[in-house]
Each structure stands twice: as structure tokens, then as C-alpha cells.
Coordinates of C-alpha atoms and ligand atoms in Angstrom, one line a residue:
M1434 CA 9.7 -18.2 -12.8
A1435 CA 7.6 -20.2 -10.3
V1436 CA 9.3 -23.0 -8.6
T1437 CA 6.1 -25.0 -9.1
D1438 CA 7.0 -25.3 -12.8
D1439 CA 10.2 -27.1 -12.1
A1440 CA 9.2 -30.0 -9.9
P1441 CA 6.2 -32.4 -9.6
M1442 CA 3.8 -31.3 -6.9
N1443 CA 3.9 -33.2 -3.6
P1444 CA 0.2 -34.1 -3.1
D1445 CA 0.5 -33.5 0.6
R1446 CA 1.7 -29.9 0.0
V1447 CA -0.9 -28.3 -2.2
I1448 CA -3.4 -25.5 -1.9
E1449 CA -6.7 -25.2 -3.8
T1450 CA -8.1 -22.0 -5.2
H1451 CA -11.8 -21.5 -5.9
D1452 CA -14.0 -19.1 -7.9
P1453 CA -15.8 -17.1 -5.2
R1454 CA -18.7 -16.4 -7.5
S1455 CA -19.6 -20.1 -7.6
G1456 CA -17.3 -22.0 -5.4
A1457 CA -15.9 -24.0 -8.3
L1458 CA -12.4 -25.3 -8.0
L1459 CA -10.0 -23.3 -10.2
A1460 CA -6.5 -24.7 -9.6
V1461 CA -4.3 -26.7 -7.3
V1462 CA -0.9 -25.1 -6.7
A1463 CA 2.1 -26.1 -4.6
D1464 CA 2.3 -25.1 -0.9
Q1465 CA 6.0 -24.6 -0.9
P1466 CA 8.3 -25.4 2.0
A1467 CA 11.0 -23.3 3.5
H1468 CA 13.9 -24.8 1.6
E1469 CA 12.2 -24.1 -1.8
V1470 CA 11.7 -20.5 -0.7
R1471 CA 15.4 -20.2 0.2
A1472 CA 16.4 -21.7 -3.1
A1473 CA 14.2 -19.1 -4.9
V1474 CA 15.9 -16.3 -3.0
E1475 CA 19.3 -17.6 -3.8
R1476 CA 18.4 -17.8 -7.5
A1477 CA 17.2 -14.2 -7.4
R1478 CA 20.3 -13.1 -5.6
I1479 CA 22.5 -14.3 -8.5
V1480 CA 20.5 -12.2 -11.0
A1481 CA 20.4 -9.3 -8.6
A1482 CA 24.1 -8.8 -8.7
D1483 CA 24.1 -8.2 -12.4
W1484 CA 20.9 -6.1 -12.3
A1485 CA 22.3 -3.8 -9.7
E1486 CA 25.2 -3.0 -12.1
V1487 CA 23.0 -1.9 -15.1
G1488 CA 22.1 1.7 -15.4
V1489 CA 18.6 3.1 -14.7
R1490 CA 18.0 3.5 -18.4
E1491 CA 18.3 -0.2 -19.0
R1492 CA 16.0 -0.9 -16.0
I1493 CA 13.4 1.4 -17.4
D1494 CA 13.6 -0.2 -20.8
H1495 CA 13.1 -3.7 -19.3
L1496 CA 10.2 -2.6 -17.1
L1497 CA 8.5 -0.9 -20.1
G1498 CA 8.9 -4.3 -21.8
V1499 CA 7.1 -5.9 -18.9
R1500 CA 4.3 -3.4 -19.3
D1501 CA 4.1 -4.2 -23.0
R1502 CA 3.6 -7.9 -22.1
L1503 CA 1.0 -6.9 -19.6
L1504 CA -0.9 -5.0 -22.2
K1505 CA -0.7 -7.8 -24.7
R1506 CA -2.1 -10.2 -22.1
A1507 CA -4.6 -7.8 -20.6
D1508 CA -7.6 -10.0 -21.4
L1509 CA -6.1 -13.1 -19.9
L1510 CA -4.9 -11.3 -16.8
T1511 CA -8.3 -9.7 -16.3
E1512 CA -9.9 -13.1 -16.6
T1513 CA -7.4 -14.6 -14.1
I1514 CA -8.0 -11.8 -11.6
V1515 CA -11.8 -11.9 -11.9
A1516 CA -11.9 -15.7 -11.6
E1517 CA -10.0 -15.7 -8.3
T1518 CA -11.4 -12.6 -6.7
G1519 CA -15.0 -12.4 -7.9
K1520 CA -14.6 -8.7 -8.8
Q1521 CA -16.0 -7.2 -12.0
R1522 CA -14.0 -7.0 -15.2
A1523 CA -14.2 -3.2 -15.2
E1524 CA -12.9 -3.2 -11.6
A1525 CA -10.0 -5.5 -12.5
V1526 CA -9.0 -3.3 -15.5
T1527 CA -9.2 0.0 -13.7
T1528 CA -7.8 -0.8 -10.3
E1529 CA -5.3 -3.5 -11.2
L1530 CA -4.1 -3.3 -14.8
M1531 CA -4.4 0.5 -15.2
A1532 CA -3.0 1.1 -11.8
V1533 CA 0.1 -0.9 -12.4
C1534 CA 0.7 0.7 -15.8
E1535 CA 0.4 4.1 -14.2
T1536 CA 3.0 3.1 -11.5
I1537 CA 5.4 1.9 -14.2
E1538 CA 4.9 5.1 -16.2
W1539 CA 5.6 7.3 -13.2
Y1540 CA 8.8 5.6 -12.2
A1541 CA 9.9 5.4 -15.9
Q1542 CA 9.7 9.1 -15.9
H1543 CA 11.1 9.9 -12.5
A1544 CA 13.3 7.1 -11.3
A1545 CA 16.5 8.4 -12.9
R1546 CA 16.1 11.7 -11.1
I1547 CA 15.1 10.3 -7.8
L1548 CA 17.9 7.7 -7.8
S1549 CA 20.7 10.0 -8.9
P1550 CA 23.3 11.0 -6.3
R1551 CA 22.4 14.1 -4.3
S1552 CA 25.1 16.6 -3.3
V1553 CA 25.1 17.9 0.3
A1554 CA 26.5 21.2 1.6
P1555 CA 29.7 20.4 3.6
G1556 CA 29.0 23.0 6.3
T1557 CA 32.1 23.8 8.3
L1558 CA 34.2 21.3 6.2
A1559 CA 34.3 23.7 3.3
H1560 CA 37.3 21.9 1.8
K1561 CA 35.2 18.7 1.3
R1562 CA 32.6 17.5 -1.2
A1563 CA 29.7 15.4 0.1
W1564 CA 27.0 13.5 -1.6
V1565 CA 24.4 10.7 -1.1
R1566 CA 24.1 7.6 -3.2
H1567 CA 21.0 5.5 -3.4
E1568 CA 22.0 1.9 -3.8
P1569 CA 20.0 -1.3 -4.4
L1570 CA 19.3 -3.5 -1.4
G1571 CA 19.7 -6.9 -3.1
V1572 CA 16.7 -9.2 -3.0
V1573 CA 13.3 -7.9 -1.7
G1574 CA 10.6 -10.3 -0.4
V1575 CA 7.1 -9.3 -1.3
I1576 CA 4.1 -10.8 0.5
S1577 CA 0.7 -9.8 -0.9
P1578 CA -3.0 -10.1 0.0
W1579 CA -6.0 -11.3 -2.0
N1580 CA -8.0 -8.1 -2.4
Y1581 CA -6.0 -6.5 -5.2
P1582 CA -3.7 -9.5 -6.0
F1583 CA -2.2 -7.9 -9.1
T1584 CA -1.7 -4.3 -8.1
L1585 CA -0.4 -5.1 -4.6
S1586 CA 2.0 -7.7 -5.9
M1587 CA 3.2 -5.7 -9.0
T1588 CA 3.6 -2.3 -7.3
P1589 CA 6.3 -3.4 -4.9
L1590 CA 7.8 -5.8 -7.5
V1591 CA 8.3 -3.1 -10.2
T1592 CA 9.4 -0.5 -7.7
A1593 CA 12.0 -2.9 -6.3
L1594 CA 13.3 -3.5 -9.9
F1595 CA 13.4 0.2 -10.8
A1596 CA 15.6 0.6 -7.7
G1597 CA 18.0 -2.1 -8.9
N1598 CA 16.8 -5.1 -6.8
A1599 CA 15.6 -8.6 -7.6
A1600 CA 12.5 -9.8 -5.8
V1601 CA 10.7 -12.9 -4.6
L1602 CA 6.9 -12.8 -4.5
K1603 CA 4.6 -14.8 -2.2
P1604 CA 1.1 -14.1 -3.4
S1605 CA -1.9 -14.8 -1.1
E1606 CA -3.0 -18.5 -0.9
V1607 CA -6.4 -17.2 -1.9
T1608 CA -5.2 -15.8 -5.3
P1609 CA -2.1 -17.8 -6.2
T1610 CA -2.8 -18.1 -10.0
V1611 CA -2.6 -14.3 -10.2
G1612 CA 0.9 -14.7 -8.7
L1613 CA 1.8 -17.3 -11.3
A1614 CA 0.5 -15.1 -14.1
I1615 CA 2.8 -12.4 -12.7
A1616 CA 5.7 -14.8 -12.9
E1617 CA 5.1 -15.2 -16.6
L1618 CA 5.2 -11.4 -17.1
F1619 CA 8.8 -11.3 -15.9
E1620 CA 9.9 -14.3 -18.1
D1621 CA 12.6 -12.8 -20.3
D1622 CA 15.7 -14.1 -22.1
R1623 CA 18.1 -11.7 -20.6
W1624 CA 16.5 -11.0 -17.2
G1625 CA 14.6 -14.1 -16.4
G1626 CA 14.9 -14.9 -12.7
L1627 CA 14.8 -11.3 -11.6
V1628 CA 11.3 -12.0 -10.1
E1629 CA 10.7 -15.4 -8.5
V1630 CA 7.3 -16.5 -7.3
V1631 CA 6.7 -19.0 -4.5
T1632 CA 3.2 -20.2 -3.6
G1633 CA 1.8 -21.3 -0.3
G1634 CA 0.1 -20.1 2.9
G1635 CA 1.3 -18.3 6.0
A1636 CA 4.3 -20.7 6.6
T1637 CA 5.6 -20.0 3.1
G1638 CA 5.3 -16.3 3.8
E1639 CA 7.1 -16.7 7.1
A1640 CA 9.8 -18.7 5.4
L1641 CA 10.3 -15.8 3.0
V1642 CA 10.6 -13.3 5.9
R1643 CA 13.3 -15.6 7.4
S1644 CA 15.1 -16.4 4.1
G1645 CA 17.7 -13.8 4.3
V1646 CA 16.0 -11.3 1.9
D1647 CA 17.2 -7.7 2.3
K1648 CA 13.8 -6.2 2.9
V1649 CA 10.3 -7.5 3.3
V1650 CA 7.3 -5.6 1.8
F1651 CA 4.2 -6.9 3.4
T1652 CA 0.6 -5.9 2.5
G1653 CA -2.1 -7.5 4.6
S1654 CA -3.8 -7.5 7.9
V1655 CA -2.5 -5.8 11.1
R1656 CA -2.4 -9.1 12.9
T1657 CA -0.1 -10.8 10.3
G1658 CA 1.9 -7.6 9.8
K1659 CA 2.9 -7.7 13.5
R1660 CA 4.0 -11.3 13.1
V1661 CA 6.0 -10.4 10.0
M1662 CA 7.7 -7.6 11.9
A1663 CA 8.5 -9.9 14.8
A1664 CA 10.0 -12.6 12.6
A1665 CA 12.0 -9.9 10.6
A1666 CA 13.4 -8.6 13.9
D1667 CA 15.4 -11.8 14.4
S1668 CA 17.6 -10.9 11.5
L1669 CA 17.1 -7.1 11.7
T1670 CA 15.5 -7.3 8.2
P1671 CA 13.8 -4.0 7.4
V1672 CA 10.1 -4.1 6.7
L1673 CA 7.6 -2.0 4.8
L1674 CA 4.1 -2.7 6.1
E1675 CA 0.9 -1.7 4.3
L1676 CA -1.8 -2.8 6.7
G1677 CA -5.5 -2.4 7.4
G1678 CA -7.7 0.7 7.6
K1679 CA -11.0 1.9 9.1
D1680 CA -11.2 5.0 6.8
P1681 CA -13.4 7.8 8.1
M1682 CA -15.5 10.0 5.9
I1683 CA -16.5 13.4 7.3
V1684 CA -19.6 15.0 5.7
C1685 CA -19.9 18.7 6.7
R1686 CA -23.2 20.6 6.7
D1687 CA -22.2 22.6 3.5
A1688 CA -21.1 19.5 1.5
D1689 CA -22.5 18.9 -2.0
L1690 CA -24.8 16.2 -0.6
E1691 CA -25.5 14.5 -3.9
R1692 CA -21.8 14.1 -4.6
A1693 CA -21.0 13.1 -1.0
A1694 CA -23.8 10.4 -1.1
R1695 CA -22.5 9.0 -4.4
G1696 CA -18.9 9.1 -3.1
A1697 CA -19.9 7.3 0.1
V1698 CA -21.7 4.6 -1.8
W1699 CA -18.9 4.1 -4.3
G1700 CA -16.2 4.3 -1.6
A1701 CA -17.9 1.8 0.6
F1702 CA -19.0 -0.8 -2.0
Q1703 CA -16.5 -0.8 -4.9
N1704 CA -14.6 -4.1 -4.9
S1705 CA -17.4 -5.2 -2.4
G1706 CA -15.8 -3.1 0.3
Q1707 CA -12.7 -5.2 0.2
T1708 CA -10.3 -2.3 -0.1
C1709 CA -7.9 -1.2 2.6
M1710 CA -9.1 2.4 1.9
S1711 CA -12.8 1.7 1.6
V1712 CA -15.0 4.2 3.3
E1713 CA -15.6 2.1 6.5
R1714 CA -17.4 4.8 8.6
V1715 CA -19.2 8.0 7.9
Y1716 CA -19.7 11.0 10.3
V1717 CA -22.4 13.3 9.0
D1718 CA -23.4 16.7 10.3
R1719 CA -26.9 16.5 12.0
E1720 CA -28.1 19.4 9.9
V1721 CA -27.9 17.4 6.7
A1722 CA -27.9 13.8 8.0
D1723 CA -31.5 12.9 7.0
E1724 CA -31.1 14.0 3.4
F1725 CA -27.7 12.4 3.1
I1726 CA -28.9 9.0 4.5
R1727 CA -32.0 9.1 2.3
R1728 CA -29.8 9.5 -0.8
V1729 CA -27.3 6.8 0.3
V1730 CA -30.1 4.3 0.9
V1731 CA -31.6 4.9 -2.5
L1732 CA -28.3 4.7 -4.3
T1733 CA -27.3 1.6 -2.4
G1734 CA -30.6 -0.1 -3.4
D1735 CA -29.7 0.6 -7.0
I1736 CA -26.4 -1.2 -7.0
R1737 CA -26.2 -4.0 -9.6
Q1738 CA -24.4 -7.0 -8.2
G1739 CA -22.8 -9.4 -10.7
G1740 CA -23.6 -9.9 -14.3
A1741 CA -21.5 -8.7 -17.2
F1742 CA -22.0 -5.0 -16.5
G1743 CA -22.8 -5.1 -12.8
D1744 CA -21.4 -2.4 -10.5
I1745 CA -19.7 -4.9 -8.0
G1746 CA -18.9 -8.6 -7.9
S1747 CA -18.9 -11.1 -5.2
M1748 CA -16.7 -11.1 -2.1
T1749 CA -13.5 -13.1 -2.3
F1750 CA -12.9 -15.0 0.9
E1751 CA -15.4 -16.8 3.1
P1752 CA -13.7 -16.0 6.4
Q1753 CA -14.0 -12.3 5.5
L1754 CA -17.7 -12.6 4.8
E1755 CA -18.0 -14.2 8.3
V1756 CA -16.3 -11.1 9.8
V1757 CA -18.9 -8.9 8.0
E1758 CA -21.7 -11.0 9.5
A1759 CA -20.2 -10.9 12.9
H1760 CA -19.7 -7.1 12.9
L1761 CA -23.3 -6.6 11.7
R1762 CA -24.7 -9.0 14.4
D1763 CA -22.7 -7.2 17.1
A1764 CA -23.9 -3.8 15.9
V1765 CA -27.6 -4.8 15.6
D1766 CA -27.4 -6.5 19.1
K1767 CA -26.2 -3.1 20.5
G1768 CA -29.0 -1.1 18.8
A1769 CA -28.0 -0.4 15.3
R1770 CA -30.6 -0.4 12.5
V1771 CA -30.0 -1.9 9.0
L1772 CA -31.7 0.4 6.4
V1773 CA -30.9 -1.7 3.3
G1774 CA -29.2 -5.0 2.7
G1775 CA -27.8 -7.0 5.6
R1776 CA -27.8 -10.6 4.3
R1777 CA -26.1 -13.1 2.1
R1778 CA -27.7 -13.5 -1.3
Q1779 CA -29.5 -16.7 -1.9
R1780 CA -27.2 -18.1 -4.6
P1781 CA -24.0 -20.1 -4.6
G1782 CA -20.8 -18.2 -4.0
L1783 CA -19.8 -15.3 -1.7
W1784 CA -22.5 -12.7 -2.4
F1785 CA -23.4 -10.2 0.4
E1786 CA -25.9 -7.4 -0.2
P1787 CA -24.6 -3.8 0.0
T1788 CA -25.7 -2.7 3.5
V1789 CA -26.3 0.6 5.1
V1790 CA -26.5 0.8 8.9
V1791 CA -27.4 3.8 11.2
D1792 CA -27.7 4.4 15.0
V1793 CA -24.1 3.2 15.3
D1794 CA -21.5 4.2 17.9
H1795 CA -17.9 3.4 18.9
G1796 CA -19.1 0.6 21.3
M1797 CA -19.6 -1.5 18.2
D1798 CA -16.9 -3.4 16.2
L1799 CA -18.5 -2.0 13.1
M1800 CA -17.1 1.4 14.0
T1801 CA -13.7 0.4 15.4
E1802 CA -12.5 -2.8 13.7
E1803 CA -11.8 -3.3 10.0
T1804 CA -15.0 -4.9 8.4
F1805 CA -13.5 -5.2 4.9
G1806 CA -16.9 -5.9 3.3
P1807 CA -19.9 -4.2 1.7
V1808 CA -21.2 -2.4 4.8
L1809 CA -21.5 1.4 5.3
P1810 CA -22.2 2.5 8.9
I1811 CA -23.3 6.2 9.3
M1812 CA -23.1 8.1 12.6
V1813 CA -24.7 11.5 13.1
V1814 CA -22.6 14.1 14.8
D1815 CA -23.2 17.7 15.9
D1816 CA -20.5 19.4 13.8
A1817 CA -17.3 19.0 11.9
E1818 CA -15.2 19.2 15.1
E1819 CA -17.1 16.3 16.6
A1820 CA -16.7 14.4 13.3
L1821 CA -12.9 15.0 13.4
R1822 CA -12.7 13.8 17.0
W1823 CA -14.4 10.5 16.1
A1824 CA -12.4 10.1 12.9
N1825 CA -9.2 10.3 14.9
E1826 CA -10.6 8.0 17.6
S1827 CA -9.1 4.9 15.9
R1828 CA -6.1 2.7 16.0
Y1829 CA -6.0 2.9 12.2
G1830 CA -4.8 5.8 10.0
L1831 CA -4.7 4.8 6.3
N1832 CA -6.9 7.0 4.1
S1833 CA -9.7 9.4 5.0
S1834 CA -12.0 11.9 3.4
V1835 CA -13.5 15.3 4.1
W1836 CA -16.5 16.6 2.2
T1837 CA -17.3 20.3 2.2
E1838 CA -17.7 23.2 -0.2
D1839 CA -15.6 25.4 2.0
R1840 CA -12.0 25.1 0.7
A1841 CA -10.4 26.5 3.9
L1842 CA -12.4 24.2 6.1
G1843 CA -11.6 21.2 4.0
E1844 CA -7.9 21.9 4.0
D1845 CA -8.0 22.6 7.8
L1846 CA -9.7 19.2 8.5
A1847 CA -7.4 17.5 6.1
A1848 CA -4.4 18.8 8.0
R1849 CA -5.8 17.6 11.3
V1850 CA -7.1 14.2 10.5
R1851 CA -4.6 11.5 11.6
A1852 CA -4.0 9.4 8.6
G1853 CA -1.4 8.8 5.9
N1854 CA -3.7 10.0 3.2
V1855 CA -6.7 12.3 2.9
C1856 CA -9.0 13.2 0.0
I1857 CA -11.1 16.3 -0.1
N1858 CA -14.5 15.7 -1.8
D1859 CA -13.4 12.3 -3.1
C1860 CA -12.2 9.0 -1.6
I1861 CA -9.8 6.2 -2.3
V1862 CA -8.5 7.4 -5.7
S1863 CA -5.5 9.4 -4.3
Y1864 CA -3.7 6.1 -4.7
A1865 CA -4.0 6.5 -8.5
I1866 CA -1.7 9.6 -8.3
C1867 CA 1.6 7.7 -8.3
G1868 CA 3.6 10.8 -7.3
L1869 CA 1.8 10.8 -4.0
P1870 CA 3.4 8.5 -1.4
F1871 CA 0.9 6.1 0.0
G1872 CA 0.9 4.4 3.4
G1873 CA -0.5 4.5 6.9
V1874 CA 0.1 5.9 10.3
K1875 CA -0.7 4.1 13.6
D1876 CA -1.7 0.5 13.1
S1877 CA -2.1 1.0 9.3
G1878 CA 1.5 0.5 8.6
I1879 CA 5.1 1.7 8.3
G1880 CA 6.7 3.1 5.2
R1881 CA 5.4 4.3 1.8
V1882 CA 4.8 3.0 -1.7
H1883 CA 4.6 5.4 -4.7
G1884 CA 6.3 8.7 -5.1
P1885 CA 10.0 9.4 -4.5
E1886 CA 9.6 8.1 -0.9
G1887 CA 8.2 4.8 -2.3
L1888 CA 11.2 4.3 -4.6
L1889 CA 13.8 5.2 -1.9
E1890 CA 12.2 2.6 0.4
F1891 CA 13.9 0.0 -1.9
T1892 CA 17.4 1.5 -1.6
T1893 CA 20.0 1.9 1.0
T1894 CA 21.6 5.3 1.5
K1895 CA 25.3 5.6 1.2
S1896 CA 26.9 8.9 2.3
V1897 CA 30.2 9.8 0.6
M1898 CA 32.7 12.5 1.4
A1899 CA 35.8 13.4 -0.6
P1900 CA 38.3 16.3 -0.7
R1901 CA 37.5 19.4 -2.6
V1902 CA 40.9 20.8 -1.8
A1903 CA 43.7 18.2 -1.1
L1904 CA 45.5 19.2 2.1
P1905 CA 48.6 17.3 3.3
R1906 CA 47.0 16.9 6.7
E1907 CA 43.7 18.0 8.4
P1908 CA 44.0 20.8 11.0
W1909 CA 42.8 18.6 13.8
W1910 CA 45.0 15.6 13.2
F1911 CA 47.7 14.6 15.7
P1912 CA 49.7 16.2 17.1
V1913 CA 46.9 18.6 18.0
P1914 CA 48.1 22.1 17.2
R1915 CA 48.4 24.3 20.3
H1916 CA 46.3 27.1 18.7
L1917 CA 43.5 24.7 17.7
E1918 CA 41.2 25.5 20.6
R1919 CA 41.5 29.3 20.2
V1920 CA 41.1 29.3 16.4
A1921 CA 38.2 26.8 16.5
L1922 CA 36.3 28.9 19.1
A1923 CA 36.8 32.1 17.2
A1924 CA 35.6 30.4 14.0
T1925 CA 32.6 28.8 15.8
R1926 CA 31.6 32.2 17.2
A1927 CA 32.0 33.9 13.9
R1928 CA 30.1 31.2 12.0
F1929 CA 27.2 30.6 14.4
R1930 CA 26.4 34.0 15.8
R1931 CA 22.8 35.1 15.4
G1932 CA 21.9 37.2 12.4
R1933 CA 25.1 36.4 10.5
R1934 CA 23.2 34.9 7.6
R1935 CA 20.9 37.9 7.3
R1936 CA 23.7 40.3 6.8
Ligands
NAD3282 P1 -3.4 -11.5 5.6 O1 -2.7 -10.8 6.6 O2 -4.3 -12.6 6.1 O3 -2.5 -12.2 4.5 C1 -1.6 -11.4 3.7 C2 -0.4 -12.3 3.3 O4 0.4 -12.7 4.4 C3 -0.9 -13.6 2.6 O5 0.0 -13.8 1.4 C4 -0.6 -14.6 3.6 O6 -0.3 -15.9 3.1 C5 0.6 -14.1 4.3 N1 0.9 -14.6 5.6 C6 0.0 -15.1 6.5 N2 0.7 -15.4 7.7 C7 2.0 -15.0 7.5 C8 3.1 -15.1 8.3 N3 3.1 -15.5 9.6 N4 4.3 -14.6 7.9 C9 4.4 -14.1 6.6 N5 3.3 -14.0 5.8 C10 2.1 -14.5 6.2 O7 -4.3 -10.5 4.8 P2 -5.4 -10.7 3.7 O8 -6.6 -11.2 4.3 O9 -4.8 -11.5 2.5 O10 -5.6 -9.2 3.2 C11 -6.6 -8.4 3.7 C12 -5.9 -7.4 4.6 O11 -4.9 -6.6 3.9 C13 -6.8 -6.3 5.1 O12 -6.5 -6.0 6.5 C14 -6.5 -5.1 4.3 O13 -6.8 -3.9 4.9 C15 -5.0 -5.2 4.1 N6 -4.6 -4.5 3.0 C16 -3.8 -3.4 3.1 C17 -3.4 -2.6 2.1 C18 -2.6 -1.4 2.2 O14 -2.0 -1.0 1.2 N7 -2.4 -0.8 3.4 C19 -3.8 -3.0 0.8 C20 -4.6 -4.1 0.7 C21 -5.0 -4.9 1.7

């Protein structure tokens, strides 16, 4: 439950949240100080002890109940997400509600298997049994961003719970009412308090990192991620970091150009480009560049912005829109050409036209820094090898995509692109396959969500050894037998000589 429900708000410690489509004030919520964060963690810790004891079956049952509540409140949740982010209702349903239901489903089906003890061959110690246990960590701190405020809060929360932990969420100060709606989803007679929500800005987030939680799962910018990791280092608190991206798209000369152009436009502009895995830069083979760019420009011009059935909504956060404008200015100053879009729309709220830019290079921020807005820069290259070189010329490595009709070439480029994820002839949606671990390399993060790896992130590993055959004493115990060296060497030679296994 949110701490804000319990106490009257201190008027000096509040944050306001606005509808980015119009600028209208939506809500005022508490900017919670460190002692309230610590109190939330302590409350969660009490429930965590009981939750860790219940079997996976009961956890699954409880989380399916959370999903039932989500489905019952789907309209209200959609409205809350849309009002605070400016995204379209269809985007909110597909990328937030559906995505979370899918994650719960995957772990409901697979958590018991992934978490069950795994036996390990004892090697030389043949008279022993050995196995690995996956145990809950305790209380997990979750800090989330504003671009997918529901999915990126719920995914670590439900995964933490499947693994037997309690959790405390600090949603983005840009989207706190989505966080409060999440708190309501976890209200429950038996297991209320398993998820606590604290609201506030960066200081509240830092207080959570320093609160004694057993792991911090942070999704946000590289800059803040580094601060989180530094603060966590003081107490050696482990971190899972899902950070920014500058995802490359490689368009080969044999690509299905119509599909590639449609994919580029969707990948760059869905959610107004505010996706960590947005297509942020395209490298297209010179042989097909003109045709590809022509199609991209036409399709971009056709995008419907806003309205009940528009393709994309507004942007969410004024400072991010300013980053978009700064990157564009820098690129144009250095010789880039804007083919379509390039301006704020003349209406209240955070509306920026979908924008396509050419004549770009890696001397421009637009090609090297995360823009996180509706801008698609396209660079022409000589061939797929050059495209791959530029794709890997980045401090980021989150998602990536390769577009070709040649299966072998696609798989070869996919193997050589330096990123945590890669899609062939598609983009972004690999995240929807919950069995695939998701996360970044290089500055894009540490650790994974989704898949078996994503669940095990929320556990600690305990290795157990026990006798298979009970001996009165082990052969190497004191006093060391005089023949130990001779017998051990003979056994070592016999066991490890080459080719033994083949015979
Ligand atoms: P941000 O880093 O500004 O903020 C993220 C969260 O961190 C917020 O809740 C904020 O209050 C909190 N915070 C700020 N300072 C803190 C501190 N010192 N200690 C602890 N917490 C602190 O990011 P944002 O602008 O909300 O989100 C956009 C960024 O998130 C983009 O870079 C995007 O690529 C990234 N992102 C990554 C993924 C992924 O899965 N890899 C997904 C979505 C977004």
C-alpha cells in the first residue's frame, strides 16, 4: 500500500504530475523522505519472511489473482497510463497491460521448474550428493522510469514475487499515479504489504537504494544508473540495471524494402520514440538507399498523431523533448537534412512531429547519444559489413535489428552485432517473448529480466553437499594417511588421462 494513504501530505514535500497532451494538472502526490522509505522497506520485510516460506504454487495462485484484478481494472489502468504518458490507448493496452499479463503467464508456467533445486554431478567426490537451491533474496527495491510506467514497474515486481521476495517500488516522479494504481493491484487480505509503493523524485530513489534492500532493480538512464550503482556499492547491494539504448537497424541490399521501411517507421515512432529499444539509427545499403528513404518519408508523413485512433500520442516529458530539439539542432548545424517533420506542433502539450533525417554521421549526437524521441536518422553505407561496423561503434548495446532476405547473412550479422538482443526482419518486439532474457551489454545495463535468467536474478544461490555413502571418516582427514599421495596421484592419472571418456 502507498505510504501516502496513511499520512496527511506535507505541503513542502509534494510533486505534481501533468497530462502531457495538454499540460493540465493531474495529481499532487507526496515526495517521500528517506525515513518513510525505510519504514516501507521494514514493513515489506515482515511480510517477506512469510512469503518466502510458502510454496511456488501458492505464489503462482496469488500472482494470477493480481492479474485477474488487472484485467478487471483494465479500463481504469489504461486511462491512468494514457493520462500521465500521453501515449495512445492501443499502445497502453498492447505494450503495458498485455505485456505484463504475458510475463505473469510465462512465470506461472515455468517458475516452479526454474526455481526447483538442481542436482550437480559430484565429480571425484562420488560418495557425495550435491545440489543447488534458489532462495529468495528478501526485499527488492524497484525504481522505474516514465516511458512504460506500468510494464517496467510490474515486470520486476511480479518476478520478485514469483521468486519469493517482497518489493518496494519507487515509480518515476513523472508518472506516480500509475505507481499508486499498481499499489492497489497488490492490495489483498492475506498478502497485503508484499508490495509497497513510495513516491518522490531522485532523492526518494536514492533513499531506496540506501535503505537496506537486498537488491535494486533500476530501469532508467545511464547517468542515473551509474549513480544507483555507486550508491549501492556502499552496502554491496547487488543491482540489476536496465539502461538506455541507441539501437541500430541494418538494412541490407536484399531486404524486403517495403517491410523494412514499415518496420523502421514503426520502430522509430511508436510510443513517440520513447522506448529504450526504439530504432534510433538506420544504416542502409547504398544500392537500395534511395528507394528505402523514399518509402520511409511517405510512411512517416502518413502517421496520425493524437485523436482517438491515432498511431502515436504526445511525448511525455518536456526535458526529453528538449533533448530531441538539441540533437536535431546539432545534426542540422553539422550538415544533416530534415526530410519530414522537425518541429513541435503548434498546440498545447508535448507534441513533436515524426522526423526523418539524412546526411548524418557519427560526429553528430543524433547518431551517438540516446535521443529518445520521434526522430529517425538514416545513414547510407557501402555494404552490410560497413553497417555492422557502425552499428557496433556505440557505447550502447540494448536491442538491434538486421533486415535481409538471406537467412544465413541475417543470422551471421545477428551473431556479430554487439547487443543484448537482436531481431531479424523485425524490431523491438523480441521483448514480448517472455522466455527470452532481455537486457543490455556495454552502457545499456547489467543483468536480465524475463526468461529463466530473469527469474534467477531475484534469487540467491545456495550450494548444498551431503553424503551419498556415510563414511566414518573422509580419506584425507587427519592424521593424513601415508599412502594418500600415491593413491591420489594414481587416481588422478586414471581419471584425467586423455581419451578416457571416449573409451
Ligand atoms: P531517469 O534515469 O531520469 O529516472 C529513472 C528513475 O530513477 C526515476 O524513478 C527517478 O526518480 C529515479 N532516480 C533519479 N535519480 C536517482 C538517484 N540518484 N538514485 C535512485 N533513483 C533515482 O530515467 P527516465 O528519464 O525516467 O527514463 C528514461 C530512460 O530510461 C532512458 O534512458 C531509457 O532508455 C531508459 N529505459 C531503459 C529501459 C531498459 O529496459 N533498458 C526501459 C525503459 C527505459
